[in-house]
Each structure stands twice: as structure tokens, then as C-alpha cells.
Coordinates of C-alpha atoms in Angstrom, one line a residue:
M16 CA 0.0 0.0 0.0
N17 CA 1.7 3.2 -1.2
L18 CA 0.9 6.1 1.1
Q19 CA 3.2 8.7 -0.5
D20 CA 0.3 10.5 -2.3
S21 CA -1.5 11.3 1.0
P22 CA 0.9 10.8 3.9
C23 CA -0.7 11.4 7.4
N24 CA 2.6 10.6 9.3
D25 CA 6.1 9.3 8.6
L26 CA 4.8 6.1 7.0
L27 CA 5.2 6.0 3.2
Y28 CA 4.5 2.3 2.4
L29 CA 3.1 -0.9 3.9
C30 CA 3.1 -4.5 2.7
F31 CA 2.9 -8.1 3.8
N32 CA 5.5 -10.6 2.8
Q33 CA 4.6 -13.5 0.5
D34 CA 3.2 -15.8 3.1
N35 CA 1.6 -13.0 5.2
A36 CA 3.7 -14.0 8.2
C37 CA 5.5 -10.6 8.3
F38 CA 4.9 -7.1 7.2
A39 CA 7.2 -4.2 6.4
G40 CA 7.0 -0.4 6.1
G41 CA 9.0 2.4 4.6
T42 CA 9.2 5.7 6.4
N43 CA 10.7 9.2 5.8
T44 CA 13.8 8.0 7.7
G45 CA 14.2 4.3 6.8
F46 CA 12.3 1.1 7.1
F47 CA 11.1 -1.6 9.6
A48 CA 9.7 -5.1 9.6
Y49 CA 7.5 -7.0 12.0
N50 CA 6.6 -10.6 12.6
C51 CA 2.8 -11.0 12.8
E52 CA 2.4 -13.9 15.1
P53 CA 3.8 -13.3 17.7
F54 CA 3.8 -9.6 17.1
T55 CA 7.4 -8.6 17.3
E56 CA 9.7 -6.2 15.6
T57 CA 12.4 -8.1 13.5
T58 CA 14.3 -5.2 12.0
R59 CA 14.4 -1.4 11.9
K60 CA 16.8 0.8 10.0
N61 CA 17.0 4.5 10.4
F62 CA 19.2 6.3 7.8
S63 CA 20.9 9.6 8.7
S64 CA 19.0 11.1 5.8
G65 CA 16.5 9.9 3.3
G66 CA 13.2 8.0 3.1
I67 CA 12.1 4.6 1.7
G68 CA 9.0 4.9 -0.5
I69 CA 8.7 1.2 -1.5
I70 CA 9.8 -1.9 0.4
E71 CA 9.3 -5.5 -0.6
M72 CA 10.3 -8.5 1.5
C73 CA 11.5 -11.9 0.2
Y74 CA 9.6 -14.2 2.5
R75 CA 11.6 -14.2 5.8
T76 CA 15.0 -13.8 4.3
N77 CA 17.5 -11.0 4.8
I78 CA 17.0 -9.7 1.3
L79 CA 14.8 -6.7 0.7
A80 CA 14.0 -4.5 -2.3
L81 CA 14.0 -0.8 -1.6
V82 CA 13.1 2.3 -3.6
G83 CA 13.6 5.8 -2.3
G84 CA 10.7 8.1 -1.5
G85 CA 9.3 10.7 0.8
K86 CA 10.5 14.3 1.4
V87 CA 14.2 13.4 0.8
P88 CA 14.5 10.0 -0.9
R89 CA 17.3 7.8 0.3
Y90 CA 17.8 6.4 -3.2
P91 CA 16.5 7.7 -6.6
R92 CA 12.9 6.9 -7.3
N93 CA 13.8 5.3 -10.6
K94 CA 16.1 2.7 -9.0
V95 CA 15.5 -0.6 -7.1
M96 CA 18.1 -1.3 -4.5
M97 CA 18.6 -5.0 -3.4
W98 CA 19.4 -4.7 0.3
D99 CA 21.1 -7.3 2.5
D100 CA 19.8 -6.7 6.0
V101 CA 22.3 -8.9 7.7
N102 CA 25.3 -7.0 6.3
N103 CA 23.5 -3.7 6.1
R104 CA 24.5 -2.9 2.5
C105 CA 23.1 -2.9 -1.0
I106 CA 24.2 -5.9 -3.0
G107 CA 22.6 -4.9 -6.4
E108 CA 20.6 -2.3 -8.1
L109 CA 18.3 -1.9 -11.1
S110 CA 17.9 1.5 -12.9
F111 CA 15.0 2.6 -15.1
P112 CA 14.0 5.5 -17.3
S113 CA 11.0 6.5 -15.0
D114 CA 9.8 6.2 -11.4
V115 CA 9.3 2.7 -10.0
R116 CA 5.7 2.1 -9.0
A117 CA 6.0 -1.3 -7.4
V118 CA 8.4 -4.3 -6.8
K119 CA 7.4 -7.9 -6.4
L120 CA 9.7 -10.7 -5.3
R121 CA 9.9 -14.5 -5.6
R122 CA 12.9 -16.7 -4.8
D123 CA 13.5 -16.9 -8.5
M124 CA 12.1 -13.6 -9.8
V125 CA 12.3 -9.8 -9.3
V126 CA 9.4 -8.0 -11.0
V127 CA 9.6 -4.2 -11.3
V128 CA 6.5 -2.2 -12.3
L129 CA 6.7 1.2 -14.1
D130 CA 3.9 3.4 -15.4
R131 CA 3.5 1.4 -18.6
D132 CA 6.0 -1.4 -18.4
I133 CA 6.8 -4.4 -16.3
Y134 CA 10.3 -5.8 -16.2
I135 CA 11.1 -9.4 -15.0
Y136 CA 14.5 -10.3 -13.8
N137 CA 16.2 -13.5 -12.6
F138 CA 16.6 -13.2 -8.8
Q139 CA 20.1 -14.6 -8.6
D140 CA 22.0 -12.4 -11.0
L141 CA 19.4 -9.7 -11.8
K142 CA 19.5 -10.6 -15.5
L143 CA 16.6 -9.3 -17.5
L144 CA 14.3 -12.2 -18.6
E145 CA 11.2 -10.5 -20.1
N146 CA 9.2 -7.4 -20.2
R147 CA 5.5 -6.6 -20.7
R148 CA 3.6 -3.5 -21.8
T149 CA 0.5 -2.3 -19.9
I150 CA -2.1 0.4 -19.8
V151 CA -1.0 3.4 -17.7
N152 CA -0.5 1.8 -14.3
T153 CA 0.5 4.6 -11.8
K154 CA -0.9 2.5 -8.9
G155 CA 1.7 -0.2 -9.7
L156 CA -0.9 -3.0 -9.9
C157 CA 0.7 -6.4 -10.2
A158 CA 0.3 -9.8 -8.4
L159 CA 2.9 -12.5 -8.2
C160 CA 2.1 -16.1 -7.2
P161 CA 4.3 -17.2 -4.2
H162 CA 4.0 -20.9 -4.8
T163 CA 7.4 -22.5 -5.4
N164 CA 6.2 -24.7 -8.4
H165 CA 3.8 -22.3 -10.0
R166 CA 5.1 -19.2 -11.7
V167 CA 2.0 -17.0 -12.3
M168 CA 1.8 -13.2 -12.6
A169 CA -1.3 -11.0 -13.1
F170 CA -1.2 -7.4 -14.2
P171 CA -3.4 -4.8 -16.1
G172 CA -3.7 -5.3 -19.8
K173 CA -3.3 -2.8 -22.6
E174 CA -6.9 -1.6 -22.4
R175 CA -9.1 -0.5 -19.5
G176 CA -10.5 -3.2 -17.3
L177 CA -8.4 -6.1 -18.8
I178 CA -6.3 -8.4 -16.7
N179 CA -3.3 -10.2 -18.3
V180 CA -2.4 -13.5 -16.6
E181 CA 1.1 -14.8 -17.4
L182 CA 1.5 -18.6 -17.0
F183 CA 5.2 -18.8 -17.2
D184 CA 5.5 -22.5 -16.7
I185 CA 3.5 -23.3 -19.9
Q186 CA 4.4 -20.1 -21.7
R187 CA 0.8 -19.0 -22.1
Q188 CA -1.0 -15.7 -21.5
V189 CA -4.7 -15.4 -20.7
I190 CA -6.5 -12.1 -21.2
I191 CA -9.5 -11.5 -19.0
P192 CA -12.1 -8.7 -19.6
A193 CA -12.7 -8.3 -15.9
H194 CA -14.3 -4.8 -15.6
E195 CA -15.7 -2.0 -17.7
S196 CA -13.8 0.6 -15.7
E197 CA -10.2 1.0 -14.5
L198 CA -8.7 -1.7 -12.3
M199 CA -8.1 -0.7 -8.7
A200 CA -6.9 -3.9 -7.0
L201 CA -5.5 -7.3 -8.0
A202 CA -4.6 -10.5 -6.0
L203 CA -3.7 -14.1 -6.8
N204 CA -4.4 -17.0 -4.6
Y205 CA -1.5 -19.0 -3.2
D206 CA -1.1 -21.5 -6.1
G207 CA -1.9 -19.0 -8.8
T208 CA -5.1 -20.7 -10.0
M209 CA -7.4 -17.8 -9.1
V210 CA -7.1 -14.0 -9.7
A211 CA -9.4 -11.5 -7.9
S212 CA -9.9 -8.0 -9.0
A213 CA -11.9 -4.8 -8.2
S214 CA -12.5 -1.8 -10.4
E215 CA -12.4 1.9 -9.5
R216 CA -16.2 1.6 -8.7
G217 CA -15.4 -0.7 -5.8
T218 CA -18.8 -2.3 -5.5
L219 CA -17.9 -5.7 -6.9
I220 CA -15.0 -8.1 -6.6
R221 CA -14.7 -10.7 -9.3
V222 CA -12.7 -13.9 -9.1
F223 CA -11.5 -15.7 -12.2
S224 CA -9.8 -18.9 -13.2
T225 CA -6.3 -18.1 -14.4
A226 CA -6.2 -21.1 -16.7
S227 CA -9.5 -20.4 -18.6
G228 CA -10.3 -16.8 -17.7
N229 CA -13.8 -17.8 -16.7
M230 CA -15.5 -16.0 -13.8
L231 CA -15.8 -18.2 -10.8
H232 CA -17.4 -15.8 -8.3
E233 CA -18.9 -12.3 -8.1
L234 CA -18.7 -10.8 -4.6
R235 CA -20.6 -7.6 -3.6
R236 CA -18.9 -5.3 -1.2
G237 CA -21.8 -2.8 -1.2
A238 CA -23.9 -0.5 -3.3
E239 CA -21.9 2.7 -2.9
R240 CA -18.7 3.4 -4.7
A241 CA -15.5 2.7 -2.7
I242 CA -11.7 2.7 -3.1
I243 CA -10.5 -0.9 -2.6
H244 CA -7.2 -0.8 -0.8
S245 CA -6.4 -4.6 -0.7
I246 CA -7.7 -8.0 -1.6
C247 CA -6.4 -11.3 -0.2
I248 CA -7.3 -15.0 -0.5
N249 CA -6.6 -17.5 2.2
P250 CA -4.1 -20.4 1.4
S251 CA -6.9 -23.0 0.8
S252 CA -8.8 -20.6 -1.5
T253 CA -12.0 -20.9 0.5
Y254 CA -12.2 -17.3 1.7
L255 CA -11.5 -13.8 0.4
A256 CA -11.2 -10.6 2.3
C257 CA -11.0 -6.9 1.2
S258 CA -10.4 -3.5 2.7
S259 CA -11.7 -0.2 1.5
D260 CA -12.0 3.5 2.3
K261 CA -15.4 2.8 3.8
G262 CA -13.7 1.6 7.0
T263 CA -15.1 -2.0 6.9
I264 CA -13.1 -5.2 6.3
H265 CA -15.3 -7.7 4.4
V266 CA -14.9 -11.5 4.4
F267 CA -16.5 -13.6 1.7
S268 CA -16.9 -17.4 1.2
L269 CA -15.5 -18.9 -2.0
M270 CA -17.1 -22.3 -1.3
D271 CA -19.7 -23.3 -3.9
E272 CA -21.9 -25.0 -1.4
D273 CA -22.2 -21.8 0.7
R274 CA -24.7 -19.6 -0.9
N275 CA -24.7 -17.1 2.0
D276 CA -28.3 -17.8 3.1
V277 CA -28.0 -15.7 6.2
K278 CA -27.0 -12.6 4.3
D279 CA -29.5 -13.2 1.5
S280 CA -32.2 -13.4 4.2
L281 CA -31.1 -10.1 5.7
Q282 CA -31.2 -8.5 2.3
R283 CA -34.7 -9.7 1.6
N284 CA -36.0 -8.6 5.0
S285 CA -34.5 -5.1 4.7
N286 CA -35.4 -4.4 1.0
P287 CA -39.0 -3.8 -0.1
L288 CA -38.3 -5.4 -3.5
A289 CA -37.5 -8.8 -1.8
S290 CA -40.1 -11.3 -0.5
S291 CA -40.5 -15.0 -0.2
S292 CA -37.3 -17.0 -0.6
S293 CA -39.2 -19.5 -2.8
E294 CA -39.6 -16.9 -5.5
T295 CA -37.0 -16.0 -8.1
D296 CA -35.7 -12.5 -8.1
T297 CA -37.6 -11.7 -11.4
Q298 CA -40.8 -13.1 -10.0
R299 CA -40.4 -11.1 -6.9
L300 CA -39.8 -7.9 -8.8
E301 CA -42.8 -8.5 -11.1
R302 CA -45.0 -9.1 -8.1
T303 CA -43.9 -6.0 -6.2
E304 CA -45.8 -2.8 -6.5
L305 CA -44.0 0.5 -6.7
S306 CA -45.3 3.4 -4.7
S307 CA -44.4 7.1 -5.3
S308 CA -45.8 10.1 -3.6
R309 CA -45.3 13.8 -4.6
S310 CA -47.6 16.8 -4.0
G311 CA -50.4 14.5 -2.9
N312 CA -50.3 12.4 -6.0
V313 CA -49.6 8.7 -5.5
T314 CA -49.2 6.0 -8.1
N315 CA -49.2 2.4 -7.2
K316 CA -49.0 -0.1 -10.1
P317 CA -47.3 -3.4 -10.6
I318 CA -44.0 -3.3 -12.6
S319 CA -45.4 -5.8 -15.1
S320 CA -48.3 -3.4 -16.0
G321 CA -46.2 -0.3 -16.3
V322 CA -44.8 2.5 -14.1
S323 CA -46.4 6.0 -13.8
V324 CA -44.1 8.9 -13.1
S325 CA -45.2 12.0 -11.2
T326 CA -43.9 15.4 -12.3
G327 CA -44.3 16.8 -8.7
Q328 CA -46.8 19.4 -9.9
G329 CA -50.0 17.4 -9.8
S330 CA -49.7 16.4 -13.5
F331 CA -48.4 13.3 -15.2
L332 CA -46.3 12.5 -18.3
S333 CA -48.1 11.7 -21.5
E334 CA -49.1 8.1 -22.2
G335 CA -46.4 7.7 -24.8
Q336 CA -43.7 9.0 -22.3
Q337 CA -45.1 6.7 -19.6
Q338 CA -44.9 3.6 -21.9
S339 CA -41.3 4.5 -22.9
L340 CA -40.2 4.9 -19.3
S341 CA -42.1 1.8 -18.3
S342 CA -40.2 -0.2 -20.8
T343 CA -36.9 1.3 -19.6
F344 CA -37.5 0.7 -15.9
G345 CA -38.9 -2.7 -16.6
V346 CA -35.7 -3.8 -18.3
F347 CA -33.7 -2.3 -15.5
F348 CA -35.5 -4.0 -12.6
K349 CA -35.8 -7.3 -14.3
S350 CA -32.2 -7.6 -15.5
V351 CA -30.0 -5.5 -13.2
L352 CA -31.6 -6.0 -9.8
P353 CA -31.7 -9.8 -10.0
K354 CA -27.9 -9.7 -10.6
Y355 CA -27.5 -7.3 -7.7
F356 CA -29.1 -9.9 -5.3
A357 CA -27.4 -12.8 -7.0
S358 CA -24.0 -11.5 -6.1
R359 CA -22.5 -13.1 -3.0
W360 CA -22.4 -10.9 0.1
S361 CA -19.8 -10.9 2.9
I362 CA -20.2 -13.5 5.7
A363 CA -18.3 -11.3 8.2
Q364 CA -17.2 -7.7 8.7
F365 CA -14.9 -5.7 10.9
R366 CA -15.1 -2.0 11.4
V367 CA -11.8 0.0 11.6
P368 CA -11.1 3.7 11.8
E369 CA -11.5 5.4 8.4
T370 CA -7.8 5.2 7.6
R371 CA -6.1 3.2 4.8
M372 CA -5.9 -0.4 5.8
I373 CA -4.6 -3.6 4.2
C374 CA -5.5 -7.1 5.3
A375 CA -4.2 -10.7 5.0
F376 CA -5.3 -14.1 6.4
G377 CA -3.4 -15.2 9.5
S378 CA -1.8 -18.5 10.4
Q379 CA -4.7 -19.3 12.8
K380 CA -7.8 -20.8 11.3
N381 CA -10.4 -18.1 10.3
S382 CA -8.2 -15.2 11.3
L383 CA -7.3 -11.9 9.7
I384 CA -4.3 -9.6 10.2
I385 CA -5.1 -5.9 9.5
I386 CA -2.5 -3.1 9.4
G387 CA -3.2 0.5 8.9
A388 CA -1.6 3.8 7.8
D389 CA -2.2 5.1 11.4
G390 CA 0.2 2.4 12.7
S391 CA -2.5 0.0 14.0
F392 CA -2.2 -3.7 14.0
Y393 CA -5.3 -5.9 14.5
K394 CA -5.8 -9.7 14.7
V395 CA -9.4 -10.7 14.3
L396 CA -11.4 -13.9 14.2
F397 CA -14.5 -14.6 12.1
D398 CA -17.1 -17.3 12.3
P399 CA -18.0 -18.6 8.8
Q400 CA -21.3 -20.1 10.2
K401 CA -22.6 -16.7 11.3
S402 CA -23.0 -13.4 9.5
T403 CA -21.6 -11.2 12.2
E404 CA -18.9 -8.9 13.2
C405 CA -15.3 -10.3 13.6
E406 CA -14.0 -10.6 17.1
K407 CA -10.9 -8.5 17.8
V408 CA -8.4 -10.6 19.7
K409 CA -5.2 -8.5 19.5
Y410 CA -4.3 -4.9 18.9
F411 CA -0.9 -3.2 18.8
K412 CA 0.7 0.0 17.6
F413 CA 3.8 -0.4 15.4
L414 CA 4.6 3.3 15.0
S415 CA 6.2 5.3 17.8
A416 CA 4.5 8.4 19.1
E417 CA 6.9 10.5 17.0
E418 CA 6.3 8.6 13.8
A419 CA 2.5 8.6 14.3
D420 CA 2.3 12.4 14.7
V421 CA 0.1 14.0 12.1
H422 CA 2.1 16.5 10.0

């Protein structure tokens, strides 16, 4: 999570490592890394001058990838420095013609993301292997599968809303038309068989097969637009979680047999368009009557027989206009709303302060680790059998009082 565009303290960057067992952060004065369970600081480096705008761990090894950032960058923003944290020195560097937007690591690959290019290097000798062209990608979107035997990468395509999946082991590329609008977040599951994405609208998260490009799940975060800060999938690919600027962490089931009956029931009870669970969405909508009241004029007609629209002045539209609008609204209610209710809703939620957060599944069963731009660390548990709030079991602050001060 890159925080350089809207810093609220000394923190410039936050990320989990490949197995979510650790997290690291870059600051205006250096970098740090913590173990998640148990929560302990594993390293902290304060430079005499200069900040780290991007940091990427390589599992739990002593090798880190660093890019300068902040008020006074420690290194140029167009260079990736390979840092040996045991010997406290740089052991290699990569230079580029423009600013680096993200770095992703595997034990065999170094992936560097620029505005419109992705460069792939061999980890051992930093030799360039391949490069890929993308649409403008200032957010640095790119996901790299951490599985030892599966080399899979997902990144934005050359057109808006497209995802390119690179299957290196079989030398195949799959192009997925995931969204109509610009991509906002990307994530691969552990073995690289699924890719999840969200667009700039932030209402839906879609999960696709990386082999076929077919959509496997459509998950609804909510009805209002939101900025998705992170998406993660647990190691067994049975649950997905996301964080957004709405201040709620959502957990979804990816199991086919779980159709989220509890949430569907809550939606039906809270929405006047929903009724008996034995009816289909279309039948429900056709049976429902719409009521509208303006200036003492009330219309109340079934959707199937047409919709009357009040002008608010005691007069109505012409019969031809009514028929046109009736057709338009009929198509909308019969085609769009059933899809709205058909999307899977979250099975658990956790409210956090409205600061930027990223999340990952913890080592304990049904647990989430959440870290935020305000220096907060949460461990929460969720019950997949109940649609309820997650239980907070641990909370720490990983920024010192000085680092957390608002500038």
C-alpha cells in the first residue's frame, strides 16, 4: 500500500510478505519489519537522511527490495536497490527511465512495475528475462504467485478493465475482460489458480480462473462506490477478504456450497423489493408494487403493468412517455436487480477507523491480520457459520509516538 500520495505521518509504504507471516513499512527516515504472530519487531533501519517509498520482503530472508521516497529519498525513485539486512548494505541495483511504481519478489524472480512497463529479472544475477507492456498503471498493480512450483503473474492489460495473466511454466498468456472501468486492485491465490480484482467503482470483486479466464465468483462489497485498498485470498482458497476507504473489512466465502443464506435473508428482509425465498428475483420484482408520492399524487402499479411517473406538480407525463419509461424501468428492474441480489455478500465484517488499511489471512484458522496507515495492527477472528462482526483478539501500535504524529 503506497501512502506517498497522501501521507498522514512518517509512514510511506506498507506491505505483507509472500506468506503473510510478516509485514514491512517504509518511512521518511528508513524502514522496519515485524513478525505478525507473535507480534514482534524483527528489524528497523534509520538512515541519517532519506526515506524509503517502497519496500518488498522476500519471504523471511534477509533480502529486501528498496526504492527511495518521501521528502528526501534515500535512493533515486527510478532505482531498485537490493538490500542485505544482515550485512547492512546494497548488493545490487536496477535502474529505469522512469519512477518505479512497485516491486514484487519470488525466490527466482524480481518484478519491477513502471507506469506502462513491467520488467522481469532473474533473482540470482538480476539478468533481464522478459518485459510486458500495460495500460497506464500509476498504482503499480501487479500480483505474483508465491507458490514454489507455479510461476504466475497478473497485471493490467493494454486496455481499461483487462487483466493479463502470465502462466510462465506453460508459456501462455490469458487475457480476462474483468471490468468495464479501470482496475483498482489485484490479487492471486497461493497456487496461482485464481485471480481476484476490483475496479475503481469498488462495489464488486470478481474472481476468475487463471487457466481459462472464466469468472468463478462475483462478490458484492456494497452498493456505494468505494476505493478498494487490498484483496487477499486464504491459502486454501476458501475465503477472500478486502479492505476499502469505507472503514469496513469484508470476508467472503468462495465455497460453492455456501450460498450465503444468512446474508440473503437479511437483504430480503431489509429491502421492499424482496419477498418469499421460494420466488426467483424476477418473480419477486414482477409481483412487487412501486409506490411514489409527490404533492399529494400517489401512483401504485405493478411493474409488469407499467410505471407511472409523477412530475411533482400534480400532472403526469403523456401516455407515450409513460410507456417509454415503463419499458426502460422494466428492463432495469428485471435484468439489473436480480444480478444485484445474486452476487455473494460478505459473511463477516470488521469496522476499523477510516484510515487506509490492508489485510491478510493469519496462520490461525479463520483469522485476519489488518494493518493501517495510522500504525494500527489488528488480529481478528471470524465465524463462517454466522453473518456477524469479527472478534478483535489482538491490537498493537507499530509506529512510535513521534512517527505517528500528524504532519
